[in-house]
Amino acid sequence: MPERLTEMLMDVWTPLIIIWITVLPSIYMAPLNQSEILPSGSSMGLNGLSGEQKVLNRSKRGWVWNQMFVLEEFSGPEPILVGRLHTDLDPGSSKIKYILSGDGAGTIFVINDKTGDIHAMKRLDREEKAEYTLTAQAVDGDTNKPLEPPSEFIIKVQDINDNAPEFLDGPYHATVPEMSIVGTFVTKVTATDADDPVYGNSAKLVYSILEGQPYFSIEPHTAIIKTALPNMDREAKEEYFVVIQAKDMGGHMGGLSGTTTVTITLTDVNDNPPKFAQSLYHFSVMEDIALGEPIGRVKANDLDVGENAKSSYDIIEGDGMDIFEITSDIQTQDGIIRLRKPLDFETKKSCTLKVEAANVHIDPRFISGGPFKDTATVKIVVEDADEPPVFSSPTYLLEVHENAAINSVIGQVTAHDPDVSSSPIRFSIDRHTDLERQFNINADDGKITLATPLDRETNTWHNITIVATETRNHSQVSRVPVAIKVLDVNDNAPEFASEHDAFLCENGKPGQVIQTISAIDKDDPKNGHIFLYSLLPEMVNNPNFTIKKNEDNTLSILAKHSGFSRQMQEVYLLPIIISDSGNPPMSSTSTLTIRVCGCSSDGIVQSCNVEAYVLPIGLSMGALIAILACIILLLVIVVLFVTLRRHKNEPLIIKDEEDVRENIIRYDDEGGGEEDTEAFDIATLQNPDGINGFLPRKDIKPDLQFMPRQGLAPVPNGFNEINEVSNLFKLGCIHKFHLTSFTQRSQQHTLNGGVI
């Protein structure tokens, strides 16, 4: 270790000593270069002239100095002498004073105002500031007046190799495909040196690998890293740690260096085939496993990763290729064996498969390395399970005639237990499918019988479900649908399709078709309906009408003669027998109503009523209705007129046998006698119609009271009562009287104290 430290110190100080020996003489020789000056005698002559005899001459600069340099990072016990300023105007006396200003004047650089020596007071660093611009001036030491104009000069800091190279972007990470050839580009690194790249070799870098051989190499000047060995295998070693060095001074001894690390990872290529972990796999499965359920997994390992490790699985051989299938698990890359068809332990107890795994993505560069696939054998053992009963057919179709007898056998279903133990089976009907309980089944043999009568015209199909259950294990249940078709029998007679009313014109001709009728039958024979039409035996020789069957299974009614008249007979009834061709044949009798009508010349029916026949010719129905309305209106007017005349002739005087009921109005004030002109007018009693127009007095508020009726005394005459009331009004005993109603009662009236 001490030897290494001594070598490093020698590398640092040797170039510094060489630079010092080379640069120092030039610094002290700089003031010897003199500019053009005037002879001292001329100066003295100028000084001896009077003010009027002075000759104006241009004063030239008399500085005797050059550009100055100072070495960076130099330090010692005394300040460093940078240079010396001197002017030819200085006679050697102490009257000249030197002044320094500018960058760092007074702090970094200090001048001796007597001798002009400039010293560096601090240690300088070129990387912080490469040069300083200052201004120097010579002034009179007594008066401080400038002897010459100020002049600028530069002090440059000379570089030394004091900065090591640095990798600013490190540490680095790079990738390169495995199995690459020699010289494959990996990455490029870059180092920087803060020293002056122009002066010397302080910033000239050379790159080299300290760690990472013999796998990688680096270009010394470009710093490009490349592979140095062929066929590096990622599966053998995936990551490499490389140390790169950058050294200045062109890589020579004494140069400074810096290092960085580069982590290089080999990326995968598909250079490895898949390989099954074992050549033989064993699986067992229950025979009642559901379709699509996984049975087992096989795995082909691939040393590659990512897309290069993906494999597809196939069944290429075996006696169970149609029973099983294999798929790939995207996440785990396993091969999953699934059931494609149902298993049956009693039929096949084991299967053998040959499974192949092959890479999905193959790199053409490595095809010559061999097939990228592998095979394995899979043996699957089927285990027995307690299975439900199995029907002999997945569905059943039964037929029964609608006239089948109760408890007759319609059909039979059969089922068996597929297990070796072969448990007995019991049958039943799912009553949710036979809510009306029209069918029964024998629990032992599965025979289906009829429980209630059937009617094809009501329901042609019946769909029921038969349940088969093992007697030893009631949880083992199977179901099967049974469709029962009801067959037709001829149990319905044909009848008219609709109620027909035929119309016969009075001016019709013999043989004219009066009406064409059709028949319907609710039955449904295989060969279709064929109807037979006939008249009743006693109507076979009907003198008026005859029938004719048409080819379209309809019937036409024809008139035998002309000259039908509504006055003679308005309606004819014609019974017709309709029979079908079933076995046995069914028939019914329907009656056709034929009406005789008046028709126009072109055969259009106008009226079928007898009353219409006797109306005057040319008088329409609308005219008749208008005439009838007028007659009714005249009758109403006559009745109203007679009624009004009768009411007008009735007397206004109340008859003796009428009874009078009254409402009493009592006033507490006294009447004004004969002078009271606003008293009640007796004419109101004589004219009941005027009572509504009577205006009561406005200065008196009436008090309406209902007085209890006293015993009524008979009076001889109602006219006398009215006269007495008139006298009372005139005497002022009653101030105001309002008669509201008269009601027939017994012929008794009373007059009591001014109260009627």
mmCIF file of C-alpha atoms in Angstrom, residues 541-739:
data_model
loop_
_atom_site.group_PDB
_atom_site.id
_atom_site.type_symbol
_atom_site.label_atom_id
_atom_site.label_comp_id
_atom_site.label_asym_id
_atom_site.label_seq_id
_atom_site.Cartn_x
_atom_site.Cartn_y
_atom_site.Cartn_z
ATOM 1 C CA ASN A 541 -140.966 -35.054 -52.953
ATOM 2 C CA ASN A 542 -140.977 -31.417 -51.884
ATOM 3 C CA PRO A 543 -142.875 -29.495 -54.581
ATOM 4 C CA ASN A 544 -141.025 -26.233 -53.991
ATOM 5 C CA PHE A 545 -137.316 -26.963 -53.456
ATOM 6 C CA THR A 546 -134.619 -29.468 -54.241
ATOM 7 C CA ILE A 547 -130.937 -29.882 -53.224
ATOM 8 C CA LYS A 548 -127.727 -30.448 -55.180
ATOM 9 C CA LYS A 549 -124.320 -31.471 -53.760
ATOM 10 C CA ASN A 550 -121.312 -29.647 -55.162
ATOM 11 C CA GLU A 551 -117.820 -30.983 -55.735
ATOM 12 C CA ASP A 552 -116.355 -28.732 -53.019
ATOM 13 C CA ASN A 553 -118.362 -30.558 -50.320
ATOM 14 C CA THR A 554 -121.046 -27.823 -50.220
ATOM 15 C CA LEU A 555 -124.805 -27.982 -50.903
ATOM 16 C CA SER A 556 -126.924 -25.806 -53.207
ATOM 17 C CA ILE A 557 -130.662 -25.188 -52.621
ATOM 18 C CA LEU A 558 -132.658 -24.783 -55.859
ATOM 19 C CA ALA A 559 -136.216 -23.614 -56.537
ATOM 20 C CA LYS A 560 -138.396 -26.060 -58.457
ATOM 21 C CA HIS A 561 -140.805 -23.475 -59.879
ATOM 22 C CA SER A 562 -141.512 -19.757 -60.101
ATOM 23 C CA GLY A 563 -144.374 -17.642 -58.900
ATOM 24 C CA PHE A 564 -143.659 -17.569 -55.187
ATOM 25 C CA SER A 565 -145.710 -14.915 -53.378
ATOM 26 C CA ARG A 566 -145.302 -13.349 -49.968
ATOM 27 C CA GLN A 567 -149.065 -12.987 -49.640
ATOM 28 C CA MET A 568 -149.545 -16.670 -50.019
ATOM 29 C CA GLN A 569 -146.567 -17.815 -47.866
ATOM 30 C CA GLU A 570 -143.777 -15.671 -46.520
ATOM 31 C CA VAL A 571 -141.428 -18.300 -44.952
ATOM 32 C CA TYR A 572 -140.553 -21.914 -45.898
ATOM 33 C CA LEU A 573 -138.704 -24.336 -43.599
ATOM 34 C CA LEU A 574 -136.518 -26.960 -45.268
ATOM 35 C CA PRO A 575 -135.005 -29.692 -42.979
ATOM 36 C CA ILE A 576 -131.714 -31.127 -44.318
ATOM 37 C CA ILE A 577 -129.866 -34.222 -43.089
ATOM 38 C CA ILE A 578 -126.025 -33.937 -43.020
ATOM 39 C CA SER A 579 -124.012 -37.172 -42.686
ATOM 40 C CA ASP A 580 -120.249 -37.829 -42.590
ATOM 41 C CA SER A 581 -118.266 -40.759 -43.967
ATOM 42 C CA GLY A 582 -116.903 -41.968 -40.627
ATOM 43 C CA ASN A 583 -117.214 -45.381 -39.082
ATOM 44 C CA PRO A 584 -119.784 -45.456 -37.767
ATOM 45 C CA PRO A 585 -121.283 -42.527 -39.728
ATOM 46 C CA MET A 586 -122.701 -39.622 -37.771
ATOM 47 C CA SER A 587 -125.516 -37.368 -38.933
ATOM 48 C CA SER A 588 -127.597 -34.407 -37.823
ATOM 49 C CA THR A 589 -130.609 -32.513 -39.104
ATOM 50 C CA SER A 590 -130.495 -28.786 -39.626
ATOM 51 C CA THR A 591 -133.358 -26.630 -40.798
ATOM 52 C CA LEU A 592 -132.918 -23.974 -43.455
ATOM 53 C CA THR A 593 -135.229 -20.973 -43.291
ATOM 54 C CA ILE A 594 -136.211 -19.641 -46.732
ATOM 55 C CA ARG A 595 -137.872 -16.214 -46.898
ATOM 56 C CA VAL A 596 -139.815 -14.945 -49.910
ATOM 57 C CA CYS A 597 -138.762 -11.401 -50.776
ATOM 58 C CA GLY A 598 -139.428 -8.712 -53.282
ATOM 59 C CA CYS A 599 -136.487 -8.219 -55.598
ATOM 60 C CA SER A 600 -135.546 -5.828 -58.355
ATOM 61 C CA SER A 601 -135.347 -6.887 -61.950
ATOM 62 C CA ASP A 602 -131.658 -7.753 -61.558
ATOM 63 C CA GLY A 603 -132.338 -10.015 -58.535
ATOM 64 C CA ILE A 604 -131.397 -7.642 -55.686
ATOM 65 C CA VAL A 605 -133.522 -8.205 -52.553
ATOM 66 C CA GLN A 606 -135.492 -5.095 -51.552
ATOM 67 C CA SER A 607 -138.051 -6.155 -48.953
ATOM 68 C CA CYS A 608 -139.033 -9.407 -47.286
ATOM 69 C CA ASN A 609 -142.046 -8.159 -45.150
ATOM 70 C CA VAL A 610 -145.703 -8.735 -46.011
ATOM 71 C CA GLU A 611 -146.684 -5.181 -44.827
ATOM 72 C CA ALA A 612 -144.329 -3.661 -47.319
ATOM 73 C CA TYR A 613 -146.197 -5.469 -50.057
ATOM 74 C CA VAL A 614 -149.512 -3.615 -49.461
ATOM 75 C CA LEU A 615 -148.041 -0.088 -49.427
ATOM 76 C CA PRO A 616 -148.930 2.235 -52.329
ATOM 77 C CA ILE A 617 -146.630 1.888 -55.214
ATOM 78 C CA GLY A 618 -144.059 4.685 -55.401
ATOM 79 C CA LEU A 619 -144.321 5.655 -51.697
ATOM 80 C CA SER A 620 -141.008 5.132 -49.926
ATOM 81 C CA MET A 621 -140.495 4.189 -46.285
ATOM 82 C CA GLY A 622 -139.084 7.624 -45.466
ATOM 83 C CA ALA A 623 -142.225 9.312 -46.729
ATOM 84 C CA LEU A 624 -144.411 7.046 -44.606
ATOM 85 C CA ILE A 625 -142.424 7.869 -41.483
ATOM 86 C CA ALA A 626 -142.729 11.597 -42.179
ATOM 87 C CA ILE A 627 -146.494 11.331 -42.571
ATOM 88 C CA LEU A 628 -146.816 9.373 -39.327
ATOM 89 C CA ALA A 629 -144.736 11.958 -37.448
ATOM 90 C CA CYS A 630 -146.965 14.766 -38.687
ATOM 91 C CA ILE A 631 -150.097 12.961 -37.510
ATOM 92 C CA ILE A 632 -148.633 12.412 -34.035
ATOM 93 C CA LEU A 633 -147.632 16.087 -33.803
ATOM 94 C CA LEU A 634 -151.178 17.229 -34.659
ATOM 95 C CA LEU A 635 -152.623 14.941 -31.986
ATOM 96 C CA VAL A 636 -150.283 16.383 -29.344
ATOM 97 C CA ILE A 637 -151.270 19.957 -30.267
ATOM 98 C CA VAL A 638 -154.984 19.134 -30.001
ATOM 99 C CA VAL A 639 -154.542 17.521 -26.576
ATOM 100 C CA LEU A 640 -152.619 20.530 -25.244
ATOM 101 C CA PHE A 641 -155.265 22.942 -26.555
ATOM 102 C CA VAL A 642 -158.125 21.057 -24.901
ATOM 103 C CA THR A 643 -156.247 20.875 -21.604
ATOM 104 C CA LEU A 644 -155.572 24.611 -21.527
ATOM 105 C CA ARG A 645 -159.251 25.449 -22.263
ATOM 106 C CA ARG A 646 -160.358 23.225 -19.457
ATOM 107 C CA HIS A 647 -158.110 24.874 -16.887
ATOM 108 C CA LYS A 648 -159.236 28.317 -18.010
ATOM 109 C CA ASN A 649 -162.917 27.611 -17.343
ATOM 110 C CA GLU A 650 -162.398 26.383 -13.758
ATOM 111 C CA PRO A 651 -163.821 28.820 -11.004
ATOM 112 C CA LEU A 652 -161.466 30.637 -8.644
ATOM 113 C CA ILE A 653 -163.823 30.375 -5.629
ATOM 114 C CA ILE A 654 -163.120 27.587 -3.200
ATOM 115 C CA LYS A 655 -165.801 24.986 -3.145
ATOM 116 C CA ASP A 656 -167.803 24.350 -0.001
ATOM 117 C CA GLU A 657 -166.428 20.882 0.446
ATOM 118 C CA GLU A 658 -162.847 22.120 0.349
ATOM 119 C CA ASP A 659 -160.942 22.659 3.529
ATOM 120 C CA VAL A 660 -158.566 25.535 4.020
ATOM 121 C CA ARG A 661 -155.194 25.237 5.702
ATOM 122 C CA GLU A 662 -153.218 28.338 6.286
ATOM 123 C CA ASN A 663 -149.929 29.778 7.515
ATOM 124 C CA ILE A 664 -150.352 32.564 10.048
ATOM 125 C CA ILE A 665 -148.277 35.741 9.998
ATOM 126 C CA ARG A 666 -148.631 37.767 13.188
ATOM 127 C CA TYR A 667 -147.593 41.367 13.632
ATOM 128 C CA ASP A 668 -147.321 42.983 17.044
ATOM 129 C CA ASP A 669 -148.035 46.517 15.865
ATOM 130 C CA GLU A 670 -151.491 47.836 15.403
ATOM 131 C CA GLY A 671 -153.032 48.671 12.123
ATOM 132 C CA GLY A 672 -153.803 52.141 10.970
ATOM 133 C CA GLY A 673 -157.452 51.565 10.436
ATOM 134 C CA GLU A 674 -159.132 52.850 7.387
ATOM 135 C CA GLU A 675 -156.444 55.492 6.952
ATOM 136 C CA ASP A 676 -153.730 52.899 6.587
ATOM 137 C CA THR A 677 -153.318 52.798 2.852
ATOM 138 C CA GLU A 678 -150.490 50.222 2.989
ATOM 139 C CA ALA A 679 -152.664 47.614 4.649
ATOM 140 C CA PHE A 680 -153.420 44.317 2.929
ATOM 141 C CA ASP A 681 -155.744 44.433 -0.023
ATOM 142 C CA ILE A 682 -158.652 42.071 0.162
ATOM 143 C CA ALA A 683 -158.400 41.593 -3.534
ATOM 144 C CA THR A 684 -155.507 39.246 -2.828
ATOM 145 C CA LEU A 685 -157.911 36.745 -1.368
ATOM 146 C CA GLN A 686 -160.155 37.001 -4.330
ATOM 147 C CA ASN A 687 -157.259 36.620 -6.814
ATOM 148 C CA PRO A 688 -154.803 33.963 -5.717
ATOM 149 C CA ASP A 689 -152.669 34.536 -8.802
ATOM 150 C CA GLY A 690 -151.710 37.946 -7.519
ATOM 151 C CA ILE A 691 -150.255 36.737 -4.285
ATOM 152 C CA ASN A 692 -146.843 36.280 -5.830
ATOM 153 C CA GLY A 693 -146.742 39.870 -6.871
ATOM 154 C CA PHE A 694 -147.635 41.191 -3.417
ATOM 155 C CA LEU A 695 -144.971 43.414 -1.913
ATOM 156 C CA PRO A 696 -144.723 43.464 1.893
ATOM 157 C CA ARG A 697 -144.107 46.597 3.875
ATOM 158 C CA LYS A 698 -140.543 47.526 4.244
ATOM 159 C CA ASP A 699 -140.846 49.388 7.545
ATOM 160 C CA ILE A 700 -142.071 46.360 9.519
ATOM 161 C CA LYS A 701 -140.326 42.983 9.914
ATOM 162 C CA PRO A 702 -142.849 40.122 9.966
ATOM 163 C CA ASP A 703 -142.756 37.330 12.482
ATOM 164 C CA LEU A 704 -143.835 33.962 11.069
ATOM 165 C CA GLN A 705 -145.538 31.685 13.567
ATOM 166 C CA PHE A 706 -147.472 28.499 13.298
ATOM 167 C CA MET A 707 -150.425 28.677 15.618
ATOM 168 C CA PRO A 708 -152.024 25.568 17.055
ATOM 169 C CA ARG A 709 -155.355 24.854 15.486
ATOM 170 C CA GLN A 710 -158.436 25.179 17.682
ATOM 171 C CA GLY A 711 -161.479 23.130 17.455
ATOM 172 C CA LEU A 712 -163.222 23.912 14.232
ATOM 173 C CA ALA A 713 -166.804 25.019 14.298
ATOM 174 C CA PRO A 714 -168.914 24.462 11.259
ATOM 175 C CA VAL A 715 -169.922 27.443 9.261
ATOM 176 C CA PRO A 716 -172.651 27.535 6.828
ATOM 177 C CA ASN A 717 -170.879 29.008 3.926
ATOM 178 C CA GLY A 718 -167.275 29.683 2.856
ATOM 179 C CA PHE A 719 -168.298 32.997 1.278
ATOM 180 C CA ASN A 720 -169.306 34.379 4.672
ATOM 181 C CA GLU A 721 -165.830 33.690 6.017
ATOM 182 C CA ILE A 722 -164.274 35.638 3.228
ATOM 183 C CA ASN A 723 -166.587 38.595 3.881
ATOM 184 C CA GLU A 724 -165.719 38.567 7.567
ATOM 185 C CA VAL A 725 -162.014 38.577 6.788
ATOM 186 C CA SER A 726 -162.558 41.545 4.481
ATOM 187 C CA ASN A 727 -164.213 43.479 7.229
ATOM 188 C CA LEU A 728 -161.400 42.749 9.632
ATOM 189 C CA PHE A 729 -158.856 44.106 7.177
ATOM 190 C CA LYS A 730 -160.826 47.257 6.768
ATOM 191 C CA LEU A 731 -161.047 47.739 10.523
ATOM 192 C CA GLY A 732 -157.265 47.422 10.886
ATOM 193 C CA CYS A 733 -157.413 44.423 13.174
ATOM 194 C CA ILE A 734 -155.017 42.559 10.892
ATOM 195 C CA HIS A 735 -152.152 44.644 9.626
ATOM 196 C CA LYS A 736 -150.944 42.294 6.910
ATOM 197 C CA PHE A 737 -152.068 38.898 5.746
ATOM 198 C CA HIS A 738 -150.323 36.413 3.456
ATOM 199 C CA LEU A 739 -152.231 33.422 2.310
#
